[in-house]
PDB file of N, CA and C in Angstrom:
ATOM      1  N   MET A 126      -7.379  11.688  -9.902  1.00 52.00           N
ATOM      2  CA  MET A 126      -7.723  10.840  -8.785  1.00 52.00           C
ATOM      3  C   MET A 126      -6.600  10.921  -7.745  1.00 52.00           C
ATOM      4  N   LEU A 127      -6.972  11.067  -6.502  1.00 65.00           N
ATOM      5  CA  LEU A 127      -5.986  11.114  -5.432  1.00 65.00           C
ATOM      6  C   LEU A 127      -5.470   9.725  -5.126  1.00 65.00           C
ATOM      7  N   GLU A 128      -4.201   9.658  -4.811  1.00 80.00           N
ATOM      8  CA  GLU A 128      -3.601   8.378  -4.459  1.00 80.00           C
ATOM      9  C   GLU A 128      -4.059   7.970  -3.065  1.00 80.00           C
ATOM     10  N   ARG A 129      -4.376   6.705  -2.911  1.00 91.00           N
ATOM     11  CA  ARG A 129      -4.825   6.201  -1.615  1.00 91.00           C
ATOM     12  C   ARG A 129      -3.656   5.662  -0.798  1.00 91.00           C
ATOM     13  N   TYR A 130      -2.581   5.259  -1.467  1.00 95.00           N
ATOM     14  CA  TYR A 130      -1.451   4.628  -0.794  1.00 95.00           C
ATOM     15  C   TYR A 130      -0.152   5.341  -1.136  1.00 95.00           C
ATOM     16  N   ALA A 131       0.803   5.242  -0.221  1.00 95.00           N
ATOM     17  CA  ALA A 131       2.126   5.830  -0.426  1.00 95.00           C
ATOM     18  C   ALA A 131       3.175   4.846   0.081  1.00 95.00           C
ATOM     19  N   ILE A 132       4.349   4.910  -0.518  1.00 96.00           N
ATOM     20  CA  ILE A 132       5.476   4.083  -0.066  1.00 96.00           C
ATOM     21  C   ILE A 132       6.340   4.924   0.865  1.00 96.00           C
ATOM     22  N   HIS A 133       6.744   4.309   1.962  1.00 97.00           N
ATOM     23  CA  HIS A 133       7.603   4.991   2.938  1.00 97.00           C
ATOM     24  C   HIS A 133       8.823   4.124   3.207  1.00 97.00           C
ATOM     25  N   GLU A 134      10.007   4.735   3.141  1.00 97.00           N
ATOM     26  CA  GLU A 134      11.233   4.002   3.464  1.00 97.00           C
ATOM     27  C   GLU A 134      11.511   4.136   4.950  1.00 97.00           C
ATOM     28  N   ASP A 135      11.655   2.997   5.610  1.00 96.00           N
ATOM     29  CA  ASP A 135      11.965   2.982   7.030  1.00 96.00           C
ATOM     30  C   ASP A 135      13.464   3.193   7.239  1.00 96.00           C
ATOM     31  N   GLU A 136      13.845   3.450   8.477  1.00 96.00           N
ATOM     32  CA  GLU A 136      15.247   3.708   8.806  1.00 96.00           C
ATOM     33  C   GLU A 136      16.169   2.538   8.475  1.00 96.00           C
ATOM     34  N   ASP A 137      15.623   1.312   8.487  1.00 97.00           N
ATOM     35  CA  ASP A 137      16.453   0.138   8.216  1.00 97.00           C
ATOM     36  C   ASP A 137      16.569  -0.182   6.728  1.00 97.00           C
ATOM     37  N   GLY A 138      16.020   0.689   5.859  1.00 97.00           N
ATOM     38  CA  GLY A 138      16.132   0.491   4.416  1.00 97.00           C
ATOM     39  C   GLY A 138      15.020  -0.342   3.813  1.00 97.00           C
ATOM     40  N   THR A 139      14.091  -0.821   4.638  1.00 97.00           N
ATOM     41  CA  THR A 139      12.931  -1.540   4.111  1.00 97.00           C
ATOM     42  C   THR A 139      11.812  -0.530   3.866  1.00 97.00           C
ATOM     43  N   PHE A 140      10.753  -1.008   3.225  1.00 98.00           N
ATOM     44  CA  PHE A 140       9.671  -0.112   2.837  1.00 98.00           C
ATOM     45  C   PHE A 140       8.346  -0.579   3.409  1.00 98.00           C
ATOM     46  N   ALA A 141       7.444   0.383   3.594  1.00 98.00           N
ATOM     47  CA  ALA A 141       6.100   0.105   4.085  1.00 98.00           C
ATOM     48  C   ALA A 141       5.110   0.807   3.167  1.00 98.00           C
ATOM     49  N   ILE A 142       3.895   0.288   3.128  1.00 97.00           N
ATOM     50  CA  ILE A 142       2.824   0.943   2.398  1.00 97.00           C
ATOM     51  C   ILE A 142       1.952   1.658   3.419  1.00 97.00           C
ATOM     52  N   LEU A 143       1.784   2.955   3.209  1.00 97.00           N
ATOM     53  CA  LEU A 143       1.005   3.773   4.127  1.00 97.00           C
ATOM     54  C   LEU A 143      -0.309   4.201   3.480  1.00 97.00           C
ATOM     55  N   ASP A 144      -1.321   4.379   4.315  1.00 95.00           N
ATOM     56  CA  ASP A 144      -2.556   5.012   3.876  1.00 95.00           C
ATOM     57  C   ASP A 144      -2.223   6.488   3.702  1.00 95.00           C
ATOM     58  N   ALA A 145      -2.472   7.040   2.538  1.00 92.00           N
ATOM     59  CA  ALA A 145      -2.072   8.416   2.239  1.00 92.00           C
ATOM     60  C   ALA A 145      -2.840   9.450   3.064  1.00 92.00           C
ATOM     61  N   LYS A 146      -3.999   9.088   3.589  1.00 92.00           N
ATOM     62  CA  LYS A 146      -4.784  10.033   4.389  1.00 92.00           C
ATOM     63  C   LYS A 146      -4.353  10.043   5.850  1.00 92.00           C
ATOM     64  N   THR A 147      -4.113   8.867   6.418  1.00 95.00           N
ATOM     65  CA  THR A 147      -3.816   8.770   7.848  1.00 95.00           C
ATOM     66  C   THR A 147      -2.326   8.589   8.140  1.00 95.00           C
ATOM     67  N   PHE A 148      -1.540   8.246   7.128  1.00 95.00           N
ATOM     68  CA  PHE A 148      -0.110   7.962   7.257  1.00 95.00           C
ATOM     69  C   PHE A 148       0.174   6.800   8.197  1.00 95.00           C
ATOM     70  N   GLU A 149      -0.779   5.872   8.312  1.00 96.00           N
ATOM     71  CA  GLU A 149      -0.582   4.657   9.091  1.00 96.00           C
ATOM     72  C   GLU A 149      -0.283   3.506   8.143  1.00 96.00           C
ATOM     73  N   VAL A 150       0.475   2.530   8.636  1.00 97.00           N
ATOM     74  CA  VAL A 150       0.817   1.363   7.829  1.00 97.00           C
ATOM     75  C   VAL A 150      -0.461   0.590   7.509  1.00 97.00           C
ATOM     76  N   VAL A 151      -0.587   0.183   6.253  1.00 96.00           N
ATOM     77  CA  VAL A 151      -1.769  -0.533   5.792  1.00 96.00           C
ATOM     78  C   VAL A 151      -1.724  -1.979   6.284  1.00 96.00           C
ATOM     79  N   GLU A 152      -2.872  -2.473   6.711  1.00 95.00           N
ATOM     80  CA  GLU A 152      -3.027  -3.878   7.089  1.00 95.00           C
ATOM     81  C   GLU A 152      -4.151  -4.450   6.247  1.00 95.00           C
ATOM     82  N   ARG A 153      -3.879  -5.546   5.571  1.00 92.00           N
ATOM     83  CA  ARG A 153      -4.882  -6.208   4.743  1.00 92.00           C
ATOM     84  C   ARG A 153      -4.830  -7.694   5.005  1.00 92.00           C
ATOM     85  N   GLY A 154      -5.974  -8.284   5.244  1.00 89.00           N
ATOM     86  CA  GLY A 154      -6.049  -9.726   5.440  1.00 89.00           C
ATOM     87  C   GLY A 154      -5.162 -10.225   6.572  1.00 89.00           C
ATOM     88  N   GLY A 155      -4.998  -9.397   7.603  1.00 93.00           N
ATOM     89  CA  GLY A 155      -4.166  -9.787   8.731  1.00 93.00           C
ATOM     90  C   GLY A 155      -2.679  -9.581   8.512  1.00 93.00           C
ATOM     91  N   MET A 156      -2.300  -9.074   7.348  1.00 93.00           N
ATOM     92  CA  MET A 156      -0.882  -8.827   7.052  1.00 93.00           C
ATOM     93  C   MET A 156      -0.588  -7.335   7.159  1.00 93.00           C
ATOM     94  N   VAL A 157       0.436  -6.999   7.911  1.00 96.00           N
ATOM     95  CA  VAL A 157       0.887  -5.618   8.022  1.00 96.00           C
ATOM     96  C   VAL A 157       1.900  -5.402   6.908  1.00 96.00           C
ATOM     97  N   LEU A 158       1.642  -4.429   6.055  1.00 96.00           N
ATOM     98  CA  LEU A 158       2.455  -4.238   4.850  1.00 96.00           C
ATOM     99  C   LEU A 158       3.645  -3.317   5.121  1.00 96.00           C
ATOM    100  N   GLN A 159       4.650  -3.900   5.782  1.00 97.00           N
ATOM    101  CA  GLN A 159       5.888  -3.193   6.085  1.00 97.00           C
ATOM    102  C   GLN A 159       7.047  -4.177   6.078  1.00 97.00           C
ATOM    103  N   ASN A 160       8.256  -3.644   6.216  1.00 97.00           N
ATOM    104  CA  ASN A 160       9.489  -4.452   6.228  1.00 97.00           C
ATOM    105  C   ASN A 160       9.647  -5.283   4.963  1.00 97.00           C
ATOM    106  N   MET A 161       9.475  -4.655   3.814  1.00 97.00           N
ATOM    107  CA  MET A 161       9.612  -5.367   2.539  1.00 97.00           C
ATOM    108  C   MET A 161      10.510  -4.578   1.597  1.00 97.00           C
ATOM    109  N   PRO A 162      11.040  -5.268   0.595  1.00 97.00           N
ATOM    110  CA  PRO A 162      11.849  -4.555  -0.402  1.00 97.00           C
ATOM    111  C   PRO A 162      10.984  -3.590  -1.223  1.00 97.00           C
ATOM    112  N   TRP A 163      11.632  -2.595  -1.818  1.00 96.00           N
ATOM    113  CA  TRP A 163      10.926  -1.577  -2.585  1.00 96.00           C
ATOM    114  C   TRP A 163      10.052  -2.188  -3.682  1.00 96.00           C
ATOM    115  N   TYR A 164      10.579  -3.156  -4.429  1.00 95.00           N
ATOM    116  CA  TYR A 164       9.836  -3.699  -5.568  1.00 95.00           C
ATOM    117  C   TYR A 164       8.561  -4.428  -5.123  1.00 95.00           C
ATOM    118  N   TRP A 165       8.534  -4.999  -3.931  1.00 95.00           N
ATOM    119  CA  TRP A 165       7.293  -5.614  -3.422  1.00 95.00           C
ATOM    120  C   TRP A 165       6.267  -4.528  -3.114  1.00 95.00           C
ATOM    121  N   ALA A 166       6.719  -3.477  -2.429  1.00 96.00           N
ATOM    122  CA  ALA A 166       5.817  -2.384  -2.073  1.00 96.00           C
ATOM    123  C   ALA A 166       5.239  -1.739  -3.334  1.00 96.00           C
ATOM    124  N   GLU A 167       6.080  -1.497  -4.313  1.00 95.00           N
ATOM    125  CA  GLU A 167       5.625  -0.887  -5.565  1.00 95.00           C
ATOM    126  C   GLU A 167       4.593  -1.766  -6.267  1.00 95.00           C
ATOM    127  N   SER A 168       4.809  -3.066  -6.289  1.00 93.00           N
ATOM    128  CA  SER A 168       3.870  -3.991  -6.924  1.00 93.00           C
ATOM    129  C   SER A 168       2.558  -4.073  -6.156  1.00 93.00           C
ATOM    130  N   LEU A 169       2.638  -4.089  -4.848  1.00 95.00           N
ATOM    131  CA  LEU A 169       1.433  -4.227  -4.034  1.00 95.00           C
ATOM    132  C   LEU A 169       0.534  -2.997  -4.094  1.00 95.00           C
ATOM    133  N   ILE A 170       1.098  -1.822  -4.293  1.00 93.00           N
ATOM    134  CA  ILE A 170       0.269  -0.622  -4.394  1.00 93.00           C
ATOM    135  C   ILE A 170      -0.689  -0.750  -5.571  1.00 93.00           C
ATOM    136  N   GLY A 171      -0.206  -1.208  -6.706  1.00 90.00           N
ATOM    137  CA  GLY A 171      -1.077  -1.407  -7.866  1.00 90.00           C
ATOM    138  C   GLY A 171      -2.175  -2.409  -7.580  1.00 90.00           C
ATOM    139  N   LEU A 172      -1.836  -3.474  -6.911  1.00 92.00           N
ATOM    140  CA  LEU A 172      -2.824  -4.492  -6.561  1.00 92.00           C
ATOM    141  C   LEU A 172      -3.859  -3.936  -5.585  1.00 92.00           C
ATOM    142  N   LEU A 173      -3.427  -3.222  -4.571  1.00 94.00           N
ATOM    143  CA  LEU A 173      -4.352  -2.639  -3.598  1.00 94.00           C
ATOM    144  C   LEU A 173      -5.303  -1.650  -4.262  1.00 94.00           C
ATOM    145  N   GLN A 174      -4.781  -0.833  -5.171  1.00 90.00           N
ATOM    146  CA  GLN A 174      -5.632   0.125  -5.864  1.00 90.00           C
ATOM    147  C   GLN A 174      -6.660  -0.588  -6.736  1.00 90.00           C
ATOM    148  N   ALA A 175      -6.263  -1.670  -7.403  1.00 89.00           N
ATOM    149  CA  ALA A 175      -7.201  -2.433  -8.222  1.00 89.00           C
ATOM    150  C   ALA A 175      -8.276  -3.084  -7.355  1.00 89.00           C
ATOM    151  N   LEU A 176      -7.898  -3.611  -6.197  1.00 88.00           N
ATOM    152  CA  LEU A 176      -8.880  -4.204  -5.288  1.00 88.00           C
ATOM    153  C   LEU A 176      -9.858  -3.160  -4.770  1.00 88.00           C
ATOM    154  N   ASP A 177      -9.362  -1.986  -4.440  1.00 86.00           N
ATOM    155  CA  ASP A 177     -10.237  -0.909  -3.978  1.00 86.00           C
ATOM    156  C   ASP A 177     -11.214  -0.491  -5.075  1.00 86.00           C
ATOM    157  N   GLN A 178     -10.712  -0.363  -6.288  1.00 84.00           N
ATOM    158  CA  GLN A 178     -11.564   0.044  -7.401  1.00 84.00           C
ATOM    159  C   GLN A 178     -12.628  -1.028  -7.671  1.00 84.00           C
ATOM    160  N   HIS A 179     -12.235  -2.293  -7.578  1.00 82.00           N
ATOM    161  CA  HIS A 179     -13.196  -3.386  -7.805  1.00 82.00           C
ATOM    162  C   HIS A 179     -14.272  -3.396  -6.725  1.00 82.00           C
ATOM    163  N   SER A 180     -13.903  -3.102  -5.490  1.00 74.00           N
ATOM    164  CA  SER A 180     -14.909  -3.104  -4.419  1.00 74.00           C
ATOM    165  C   SER A 180     -15.881  -1.941  -4.570  1.00 74.00           C
ATOM    166  N   GLU A 181     -15.434  -0.829  -5.170  1.00 69.00           N
ATOM    167  CA  GLU A 181     -16.318   0.309  -5.392  1.00 69.00           C
ATOM    168  C   GLU A 181     -17.237   0.061  -6.582  1.00 69.00           C
ATOM    169  N   PHE A 182     -16.694  -0.549  -7.631  1.00 75.00           N
ATOM    170  CA  PHE A 182     -17.438  -0.804  -8.860  1.00 75.00           C
ATOM    171  C   PHE A 182     -17.282  -2.273  -9.243  1.00 75.00           C
ATOM    172  N   PRO A 183     -18.008  -3.189  -8.610  1.00 68.00           N
ATOM    173  CA  PRO A 183     -17.775  -4.624  -8.793  1.00 68.00           C
ATOM    174  C   PRO A 183     -17.983  -5.157 -10.208  1.00 68.00           C
ATOM    175  N   ASN A 184     -18.766  -4.503 -11.018  1.00 61.00           N
ATOM    176  CA  ASN A 184     -18.993  -5.020 -12.382  1.00 61.00           C
ATOM    177  C   ASN A 184     -18.464  -4.084 -13.356  1.00 61.00           C
TER     178      ASN A 184
END
């Protein structure tokens, strides 16, 4: 399975979650997923992937 999200380190040492296809910062629920510590970005990728999988196969 191809990864949908990627972590990118910004110049200031914070991290952003990018869409792996478009390389744009992901926005979910009005929140732009950037300027966060690495461990938040790493945790959120798993959550985003689970939400995507649930929306594709709800049951």
